[in-house]
Structures are given as C-alpha cells and as structure tokens.
Short mmCIF file of C-alpha atoms and ligand atoms in Angstrom, two decimals:
data_model
loop_
_atom_site.label_atom_id
_atom_site.label_comp_id
_atom_site.label_asym_id
_atom_site.label_seq_id
_atom_site.Cartn_x
_atom_site.Cartn_y
_atom_site.Cartn_z
CA MET A 1 144.33 70.91 133.01
CA ILE A 2 146.08 69.69 129.86
CA VAL A 3 148.73 71.53 128.15
CA THR A 4 150.64 69.74 125.19
CA PRO A 5 151.62 71.06 121.64
CA TRP A 6 148.50 69.41 120.50
CA GLU A 7 146.15 70.03 122.88
CA VAL A 8 145.32 72.71 125.48
CA SER A 9 141.94 72.19 127.87
CA GLY A 10 140.84 73.30 131.31
CA HIS A 11 141.76 75.99 133.43
CA VAL A 12 145.50 76.59 132.40
CA ASP A 13 147.36 77.44 135.95
CA TYR A 14 150.68 79.12 134.47
CA GLU A 15 152.31 78.88 137.67
CA LYS A 16 152.13 75.31 137.87
CA LEU A 17 153.23 75.06 134.38
CA ILE A 18 156.61 77.02 135.48
CA MET A 19 157.11 74.23 137.77
CA GLU A 20 156.16 71.48 135.85
CA PHE A 21 157.80 72.53 132.88
CA GLY A 22 160.97 73.56 134.89
CA THR A 23 161.08 76.94 133.07
CA SER A 24 161.90 80.43 135.07
CA HIS A 25 159.99 83.30 136.07
CA ILE A 26 160.70 86.58 134.44
CA THR A 27 161.96 88.50 137.44
CA LYS A 28 162.04 92.32 137.71
CA GLY A 29 165.73 92.19 137.51
CA LEU A 30 165.34 90.53 134.29
CA LEU A 31 162.65 93.08 133.07
CA GLU A 32 164.90 95.61 134.09
CA ARG A 33 167.62 94.03 131.83
CA ILE A 34 165.51 93.81 128.98
CA GLU A 35 164.14 97.32 129.13
CA LYS A 36 167.83 98.49 129.48
CA ALA A 37 168.83 96.47 126.41
CA ALA A 38 165.72 97.33 124.21
CA GLY A 39 165.42 100.88 124.98
CA GLU A 40 161.93 100.57 126.43
CA THR A 41 159.59 97.89 127.95
CA HIS A 42 156.64 96.39 126.34
CA PHE A 43 153.50 95.92 127.89
CA MET A 44 153.37 91.98 127.26
CA LEU A 45 156.22 91.97 129.56
CA ASP A 46 154.86 94.26 132.03
CA ARG A 47 151.52 92.28 132.04
CA LYS A 48 153.00 88.95 132.28
CA VAL A 49 151.40 87.95 128.98
CA PHE A 50 154.96 86.65 128.35
CA PHE A 51 155.47 85.19 131.94
CA SER A 52 158.21 82.37 131.75
CA HIS A 53 161.70 81.90 129.92
CA ARG A 54 164.59 79.70 129.59
CA ASP A 55 168.16 81.09 129.50
CA LEU A 56 167.04 84.72 128.71
CA ASP A 57 169.63 85.86 131.25
CA TRP A 58 172.15 84.02 129.34
CA LEU A 59 170.98 85.35 125.87
CA LEU A 60 171.35 88.90 127.23
CA ASP A 61 174.74 88.24 128.45
CA LYS A 62 175.74 87.13 125.03
CA TYR A 63 173.91 90.43 123.49
CA GLU A 64 175.64 92.53 126.02
CA LYS A 65 178.89 91.18 124.97
CA GLY A 66 178.46 92.01 121.47
CA GLU A 67 176.94 88.36 120.07
CA GLU A 68 174.07 88.97 118.29
CA PHE A 69 171.22 86.66 118.46
CA VAL A 70 168.52 85.42 116.08
CA LEU A 71 164.79 84.94 116.77
CA TYR A 72 162.89 81.90 115.75
CA THR A 73 159.00 81.01 115.91
CA GLY A 74 156.50 79.35 113.74
CA ARG A 75 153.04 78.46 112.92
CA GLY A 76 151.13 75.34 112.46
CA PRO A 77 148.78 75.82 109.35
CA SER A 78 145.73 73.95 110.43
CA GLY A 79 143.39 76.88 109.44
CA ASP A 80 143.11 80.68 108.91
CA THR A 81 145.29 82.72 111.15
CA HIS A 82 143.20 84.31 114.22
CA LEU A 83 144.13 86.79 116.97
CA GLY A 84 145.57 84.25 119.39
CA HIS A 85 148.11 83.41 116.82
CA LEU A 86 149.12 86.99 116.38
CA LEU A 87 149.69 87.74 119.91
CA PRO A 88 153.24 86.37 119.93
CA TRP A 89 154.07 87.54 116.54
CA VAL A 90 153.27 91.16 117.48
CA PHE A 91 155.89 90.70 120.38
CA THR A 92 158.09 89.06 118.11
CA LYS A 93 158.17 92.05 115.68
CA TRP A 94 158.77 94.04 118.64
CA LEU A 95 161.91 92.17 119.43
CA GLN A 96 162.98 92.32 115.98
CA ASP A 97 162.68 96.14 115.89
CA LYS A 98 164.25 96.90 119.21
CA PHE A 99 167.18 94.45 118.84
CA ASP A 100 167.57 94.53 115.06
CA VAL A 101 167.78 90.93 114.60
CA GLU A 102 166.98 88.24 112.02
CA LEU A 103 163.67 86.42 112.42
CA TYR A 104 163.29 82.71 111.31
CA PHE A 105 159.69 81.67 110.84
CA GLN A 106 158.92 77.76 110.45
CA ILE A 107 155.35 76.99 108.73
CA THR A 108 154.76 73.31 109.59
CA ASP A 109 152.51 71.84 106.94
CA ASP A 110 154.11 68.71 107.48
CA GLU A 111 153.34 68.58 110.92
CA LYS A 112 149.65 69.61 110.66
CA PHE A 113 149.39 66.87 107.95
CA VAL A 114 150.79 64.11 110.16
CA VAL A 115 148.84 65.32 113.44
CA LYS A 116 145.29 66.07 111.98
CA GLU A 117 143.48 63.27 110.73
CA ASN A 118 141.35 64.72 108.22
CA MET A 119 143.68 67.03 106.52
CA GLU A 120 145.47 66.60 103.13
CA LEU A 121 149.08 67.63 102.72
CA SER A 122 148.12 69.86 99.81
CA GLU A 123 145.49 71.70 102.00
CA THR A 124 148.36 72.35 104.91
CA THR A 125 150.70 73.58 102.41
CA ARG A 126 148.00 75.92 100.67
CA LEU A 127 146.94 77.32 104.10
CA GLY A 128 150.80 77.54 104.99
CA TYR A 129 151.45 80.14 102.26
CA ASP A 130 148.21 81.84 103.04
CA ASN A 131 149.05 82.34 106.68
CA ALA A 132 152.56 83.64 105.64
CA LEU A 133 150.71 86.66 104.53
CA ASP A 134 149.80 87.47 108.14
CA VAL A 135 152.99 87.48 109.06
CA ILE A 136 154.37 89.41 106.62
CA ALA A 137 151.33 91.98 107.12
CA LEU A 138 152.73 92.34 110.52
CA GLY A 139 155.60 94.32 109.10
CA PHE A 140 158.63 92.34 109.65
CA ASP A 141 161.87 93.25 108.23
CA PRO A 142 162.02 91.87 104.68
CA ASP A 143 166.04 91.96 104.60
CA LYS A 144 165.89 90.24 108.10
CA THR A 145 163.05 87.75 108.13
CA PHE A 146 162.96 84.32 106.44
CA ILE A 147 159.98 82.39 106.38
CA PHE A 148 159.63 78.78 105.10
CA VAL A 149 157.10 76.05 104.56
CA ASP A 150 158.58 72.86 105.63
CA THR A 151 157.75 70.56 102.87
CA ASP A 152 159.47 73.14 100.24
CA TYR A 153 162.76 73.69 102.47
CA ILE A 154 162.91 70.34 103.76
CA LYS A 155 166.37 69.36 102.19
CA SER A 156 168.01 72.17 104.38
CA LEU A 157 166.28 70.90 107.37
CA TYR A 158 166.58 67.40 106.95
CA LYS A 159 170.30 66.76 107.86
CA ILE A 160 169.74 68.85 111.05
CA ALA A 161 166.60 67.07 111.83
CA LEU A 162 168.35 63.64 111.33
CA ARG A 163 170.98 64.66 113.73
CA VAL A 164 168.32 65.75 116.43
CA ALA A 165 166.59 62.51 115.82
CA LYS A 166 169.34 60.28 116.40
CA HIS A 167 169.87 61.65 120.10
CA THR A 168 166.18 61.44 120.86
CA THR A 169 165.06 57.94 122.06
CA PHE A 170 161.56 57.07 121.42
CA SER A 171 160.93 56.61 125.16
CA THR A 172 161.81 60.78 125.55
CA ALA A 173 159.45 61.35 122.69
CA LYS A 174 156.88 59.14 124.29
CA ALA A 175 157.14 60.88 127.84
CA VAL A 176 157.40 64.33 126.62
CA PHE A 177 154.77 64.25 123.76
CA GLY A 178 152.36 61.47 125.17
CA LEU A 179 152.83 59.12 122.09
CA ASP A 180 151.78 55.65 122.24
CA ASN A 181 151.75 52.50 120.22
CA SER A 182 148.88 53.69 118.05
CA THR A 183 150.52 57.13 117.26
CA ASN A 184 151.56 57.42 113.72
CA ILE A 185 155.38 57.19 113.11
CA GLY A 186 155.16 60.54 111.50
CA MET A 187 154.60 62.05 114.67
CA SER A 188 157.46 60.45 116.63
CA PHE A 189 159.91 62.08 114.18
CA TRP A 190 158.25 65.36 113.97
CA PRO A 191 159.84 67.05 116.95
CA ALA A 192 163.13 66.72 115.14
CA VAL A 193 161.75 68.86 112.47
CA GLN A 194 160.74 71.66 114.94
CA ALA A 195 163.98 71.41 116.75
CA ALA A 196 165.78 72.07 113.26
CA PRO A 197 165.46 75.62 112.79
CA CYS A 198 167.20 76.11 116.24
CA PHE A 199 170.35 75.09 114.78
CA LEU A 200 169.78 76.34 111.22
CA PRO A 201 171.07 79.83 111.69
CA SER A 202 174.45 78.39 113.22
CA VAL A 203 174.55 75.94 109.85
CA LEU A 204 173.96 78.78 107.67
CA LYS A 205 176.31 80.93 109.23
CA TYR A 206 179.19 78.69 109.86
CA ARG A 207 179.56 79.69 113.66
CA ASN A 208 177.48 79.19 116.57
CA VAL A 209 174.48 81.57 116.84
CA PRO A 210 172.40 81.93 120.17
CA VAL A 211 168.48 81.89 119.18
CA LEU A 212 165.58 83.01 121.20
CA ILE A 213 162.10 81.49 120.62
CA PRO A 214 158.99 83.81 121.42
CA ALA A 215 156.12 81.59 121.55
CA ALA A 216 153.19 80.34 123.61
CA ILE A 217 154.05 77.97 126.59
CA ASP A 218 152.40 75.01 124.85
CA GLN A 219 155.46 74.75 122.52
CA ASP A 220 157.96 74.20 125.25
CA PRO A 221 158.32 70.44 125.20
CA TYR A 222 159.83 70.97 121.91
CA TRP A 223 162.40 73.16 123.44
CA ARG A 224 163.14 70.93 126.41
CA ILE A 225 164.13 68.05 123.74
CA THR A 226 166.25 70.37 121.59
CA ARG A 227 168.04 71.84 124.42
CA ASP A 228 168.97 68.44 125.63
CA VAL A 229 170.49 67.54 122.32
CA ALA A 230 172.37 70.67 121.73
CA PRO A 231 175.49 70.18 123.43
CA LYS A 232 175.80 66.59 121.88
CA LEU A 233 175.73 68.27 118.41
CA GLY A 234 177.97 71.14 119.58
CA TYR A 235 175.54 74.14 119.28
CA TYR A 236 174.18 76.38 121.95
CA LYS A 237 170.88 75.50 123.76
CA PRO A 238 167.96 77.80 122.33
CA ALA A 239 166.61 80.18 124.78
CA ALA A 240 162.75 80.76 125.01
CA ILE A 241 160.18 83.43 126.18
CA HIS A 242 156.80 82.09 126.84
CA SER A 243 153.53 83.75 126.55
CA THR A 244 150.11 82.80 127.98
CA PHE A 245 147.14 82.21 125.67
CA LEU A 246 144.32 84.42 124.54
CA PRO A 247 141.09 82.94 125.64
CA GLY A 248 138.66 81.75 123.09
CA LEU A 249 135.58 84.07 122.92
CA GLN A 250 133.17 81.70 124.88
CA GLY A 251 135.24 82.15 128.12
CA PRO A 252 138.38 82.40 130.09
CA GLU A 253 138.75 78.66 130.10
CA SER A 254 138.95 78.05 126.68
CA LYS A 255 141.75 78.70 123.90
CA MET A 256 140.79 80.19 120.47
CA SER A 257 140.38 77.25 118.00
CA SER A 258 140.56 77.52 114.19
CA SER A 259 138.35 74.48 114.05
CA LYS A 260 135.67 76.37 116.16
CA PRO A 261 134.83 79.52 114.34
CA GLU A 262 132.45 80.72 116.82
CA THR A 263 135.27 81.01 119.43
CA THR A 264 137.67 82.95 117.10
CA ILE A 265 138.40 86.14 115.30
CA PHE A 266 140.11 85.51 112.33
CA THR A 267 142.30 87.93 110.18
CA THR A 268 139.88 87.76 107.37
CA ASP A 269 136.73 88.38 109.39
CA THR A 270 134.30 91.46 108.32
CA PRO A 271 133.72 94.26 110.45
CA GLU A 272 130.08 92.60 110.87
CA ASP A 273 131.63 89.46 112.18
CA VAL A 274 134.07 91.22 114.59
CA LYS A 275 130.83 92.97 116.07
CA LYS A 276 128.76 89.89 116.10
CA LYS A 277 131.34 87.76 117.76
CA ILE A 278 132.34 90.18 120.33
CA THR A 279 128.78 91.10 121.30
CA ARG A 280 128.05 87.19 122.03
CA ALA A 281 131.66 87.02 124.06
CA PHE A 282 131.64 85.64 127.48
CA SER A 283 131.23 88.63 130.01
CA GLY A 284 132.51 88.70 133.65
CA GLY A 285 130.05 91.73 134.42
CA GLY A 286 126.71 91.57 136.43
CA ALA A 287 123.78 89.35 135.22
CA THR A 288 121.79 92.25 134.60
CA ILE A 289 122.33 95.75 134.11
CA LYS A 290 120.96 96.74 137.64
CA GLU A 291 123.12 94.18 139.23
CA HIS A 292 126.22 95.20 137.38
CA LYS A 293 125.61 98.72 138.40
CA GLU A 294 125.56 97.46 142.11
CA LYS A 295 127.93 94.93 142.46
CA GLY A 296 130.42 95.61 139.46
CA GLY A 297 132.13 92.88 137.35
CA ASN A 298 135.16 91.07 137.19
CA PRO A 299 137.70 92.23 134.39
CA ASP A 300 140.07 89.07 135.04
CA ILE A 301 137.50 86.62 133.56
CA ASP A 302 135.63 88.98 131.30
CA VAL A 303 136.87 88.21 127.54
CA ALA A 304 136.64 91.72 126.17
CA CYS A 305 138.75 93.19 129.28
CA GLN A 306 141.18 90.45 128.54
CA TYR A 307 141.83 90.99 124.96
CA LEU A 308 142.45 94.61 125.76
CA TYR A 309 144.64 93.76 128.40
CA GLN A 310 146.77 91.19 126.59
CA MET A 311 146.98 92.53 123.18
CA PHE A 312 144.76 95.76 122.23
CA GLU A 313 145.27 98.49 124.81
CA PRO A 314 148.86 99.14 125.02
CA ASP A 315 148.42 102.21 127.38
CA SER A 316 148.35 100.93 131.32
CA ASN A 317 146.97 104.08 132.53
CA LYS A 318 143.75 103.48 130.47
CA ILE A 319 143.52 99.65 131.55
CA LYS A 320 143.72 100.46 135.03
CA GLU A 321 140.67 103.36 134.50
CA LEU A 322 139.02 100.68 132.50
CA PHE A 323 139.35 98.01 135.14
CA ASP A 324 138.55 99.93 138.08
CA GLY A 325 135.63 101.21 136.59
CA TYR A 326 134.53 97.70 135.38
CA ARG A 327 135.15 96.55 139.03
CA SER A 328 133.03 99.28 140.59
CA GLY A 329 130.31 98.70 138.06
CA ALA A 330 130.54 102.49 136.45
CA VAL A 331 131.66 100.65 133.28
CA SER A 332 129.64 98.21 131.72
CA THR A 333 130.21 95.43 129.64
CA GLY A 334 128.45 97.08 126.91
CA ASP A 335 131.12 99.79 126.87
CA VAL A 336 133.99 97.50 127.21
CA LYS A 337 132.77 95.50 124.19
CA ALA A 338 132.06 98.74 122.14
CA LEU A 339 135.86 99.83 122.88
CA LEU A 340 137.40 96.11 121.95
CA ILE A 341 135.02 96.19 118.67
CA LYS A 342 136.57 99.80 117.68
CA LYS A 343 140.03 98.45 118.43
CA VAL A 344 139.78 95.30 116.72
CA THR A 345 138.18 96.61 113.61
CA ASP A 346 140.67 99.32 113.12
CA PHE A 347 143.50 96.92 113.78
CA LEU A 348 141.83 94.41 111.22
CA THR A 349 140.94 97.12 108.56
CA GLU A 350 144.64 98.04 108.40
CA HIS A 351 145.80 94.28 108.70
CA GLN A 352 143.86 93.43 105.86
CA LYS A 353 145.32 96.06 103.48
CA LYS A 354 148.53 95.09 104.39
CA ARG A 355 147.99 91.42 103.99
CA GLU A 356 146.80 92.38 100.40
CA GLN A 357 149.99 93.87 99.79
CA ALA A 358 151.91 91.04 101.14
CA LYS A 359 150.73 88.76 98.44
CA LYS A 360 153.32 90.68 96.27
CA LYS A 361 156.07 90.54 98.69
CA LEU A 362 155.96 86.77 99.48
CA ASP A 363 158.83 86.02 97.37
CA LYS A 364 161.05 88.38 99.40
CA PHE A 365 160.46 86.41 102.35
CA ILE A 366 160.07 82.85 101.44
CA LEU A 367 163.03 80.48 101.84
CA LYS A 368 163.12 77.26 99.37
CA ASP A 369 165.55 74.86 98.76
N1 LIG B 1 154.15 73.57 116.15
C1 LIG B 1 153.76 75.05 116.12
C2 LIG B 1 152.21 75.00 115.69
O1 LIG B 1 151.59 74.07 115.73
C3 LIG B 1 154.34 75.63 114.89
C4 LIG B 1 155.73 75.92 115.14
C5 LIG B 1 156.80 75.47 114.73
C6 LIG B 1 156.35 76.67 115.97
N2 LIG B 1 157.98 75.85 114.99
C7 LIG B 1 157.50 76.85 116.05
C8 LIG B 1 155.77 77.67 117.15
C9 LIG B 1 158.57 77.49 116.91
C10 LIG B 1 156.22 78.54 118.02
C11 LIG B 1 157.89 78.44 117.51
O2 LIG B 1 151.58 76.03 115.83
#
C-alpha cells in the first residue's frame, strides 16, 4: 500500500494508516460529543467514512467554551472535479451548516504545476477557477466561505509560508514526503504553502483561531509538519478529521483518478456517461445471475454498493436492507446499479444547474491579494 499526498495505490488498510500516521480513532464517545454539539449526527461519521482525527476532542473543548473555530480544506486542480473530490466537501458543508463557521478553501494551482510533469501553470490556474464552481455549487455560505487560488493570493500566504519553511528542515520534508535529490525544489518548499492557511485565520483576525481540516487521509503528512511548527510560531496546532477514499469504478483497490476518465464520474458528465460508466463498474456480485441468486454477492467490494454507502444513500435503514438483500442474492447487481444511476443522475442534474449559476457568484467567494 502506498498513501502519500501525491500517490495512493494498492489495498488501503485504514487501521494501519492510523498506526503509521499516529492519528486517532473517532471513538463512540467522540461521536456522541459531535452529535451533541452539532444537534445531529452525519452518516459519514456513523459509517466511518470519516474514521480518524487529530485533536478533535481539543477542538470541541474550545467550541464548548465558546471559542469559535474555522474550517480549512482544499483542492489540487489537476483536472475536472469528480465525485471522489466532492465527498469530503459534502461533509465540510454539513460542518459549516451545523457549526455556522467560516471555511477557507485553498486551490493549489502552484502545487499541481510543480508536481505534474506535463502541466502548464496557465492550465492549472484555469482549472482552479473551474473547480471552484463545484465548491460553490455545493451551497457553501457566501458570507462565510473564502476560496483562493494560490497564485492569485500568494502575497497574503507568502509571509506565513516563509515562517513555516524556516522551521522545516529538508530532512523532515524528505522523510515525510519521500523527496529525493532528483525532486525539483518547488516541491520541497511546497508543503509550507499548504501549511499557511492553517494560520491564515489567526493572521487575519489578530488572534489565535482553532482550525479544523476535513480532508482525505492522504493529506495528513502536511498536517504533521504544520503541527510541529505551530507552537514555534505561537499558533494552535490545526485539528484534522480524515476520510477514506471513494474507490475508482474499476474496483475497491483503486482511487478515482482525473487522469483516467473511465475510472471516474466527473461533475460535468452527462446522464449517458453516468449510465455507461456505472453499468461497467466493478461488481461484487456472482459471476452469473444464477450464481448470484444462489450464493449472493459481497457489498463491501461492490463499487455501486460502496458509492451508495459512502455518499449517495444517507438512510441507514435502506442501506441495511440493500446490503442484506445483496448478500442473500435477492438484490442483483443490476438492481444496485440502477439505483445508483438514478441517485447520481439526480444529484448531477441539480449540481450542474448550480454550477452554471456559480459562474455569476464567483467574485463573492474568491479572495485575491
Ligand atoms: N494538496 C491538495 C490536493 O492535491 C490540495 C489541498 C490544499 C488541500 N490544501 C488542502 C486538501 C487542505 C485538503 C485540505 O488535492
């Protein structure tokens, strides 16, 4: 298994990641605390789609004492937005609604330019503003959401990034990110730029502000470095809550990837694309209809079942019914795929409408120097 910010491959063992990264489980006690503070729970928490954290208990202590926190998350614009990207953002939106807090959203055109061999900066910047439409389309609060594309906000980030960089050695960056002597030097400075928004709210508000980062677990190496540096700069360590990955359409051992369109459903896909892609998706069912009826299937590896579980079917009773039926063979692969096609098509029809409207709202959300 490889899980770094720039590569995820193999069978991802999430328990092992908690051990290796040194993060914490989201315990039952913590779930109850979140539910109490938020007024309700979220199915992504109950189902362990968000499964790990750093200092979430500390953040809740602060919140309960009346100290408001802010949210920070982001996007690396290397292609069109797909459903895997939306998963943590949907949860982030819930957090914003329930806690009524600000969100800082970093779009890293600079990162994708230095990391991706074949991408021009003009292209990553263009994609950055295009991806921002997907963020806005999810309905974040325009008065409390600040989206910035790095190269157009770097003046505000640079002084913070410099202070982080000064306290981060090359050997730390090498060890945490797997850099070597052939890595371009843009990448060795880059982690300081992703750390900067953790302290930006404190800089902007002239006081220490607790920050919670909802993001997939592959981003955790950044927070490790940032948390080491924070006390040296006089700031709070950022807290984090980590999600699993939505698998690629070709099977549970894969992540959705923008560079492989057949593995992925993009937010701009047509109903025909959605139907074609989901119909072809990896199935955990029996080899034939007869075999499936006799022996049943495995919803834990079935891609359509997993998309419903992780993102598209919030009703846990329905999930249980569906999974039980699938295991017994009463529910077929075709049934599950038809249900998912309907859910995804409905979602995208609505999303695409809002995405169009977002073009007019962009200015309200974007921070520039
Ligand atoms: N590095 C992330 C990516 O490639 C983008 C990003 C920047 C981000 N800041 C973040 C993601 C904070 C999550 C949280 O997608």
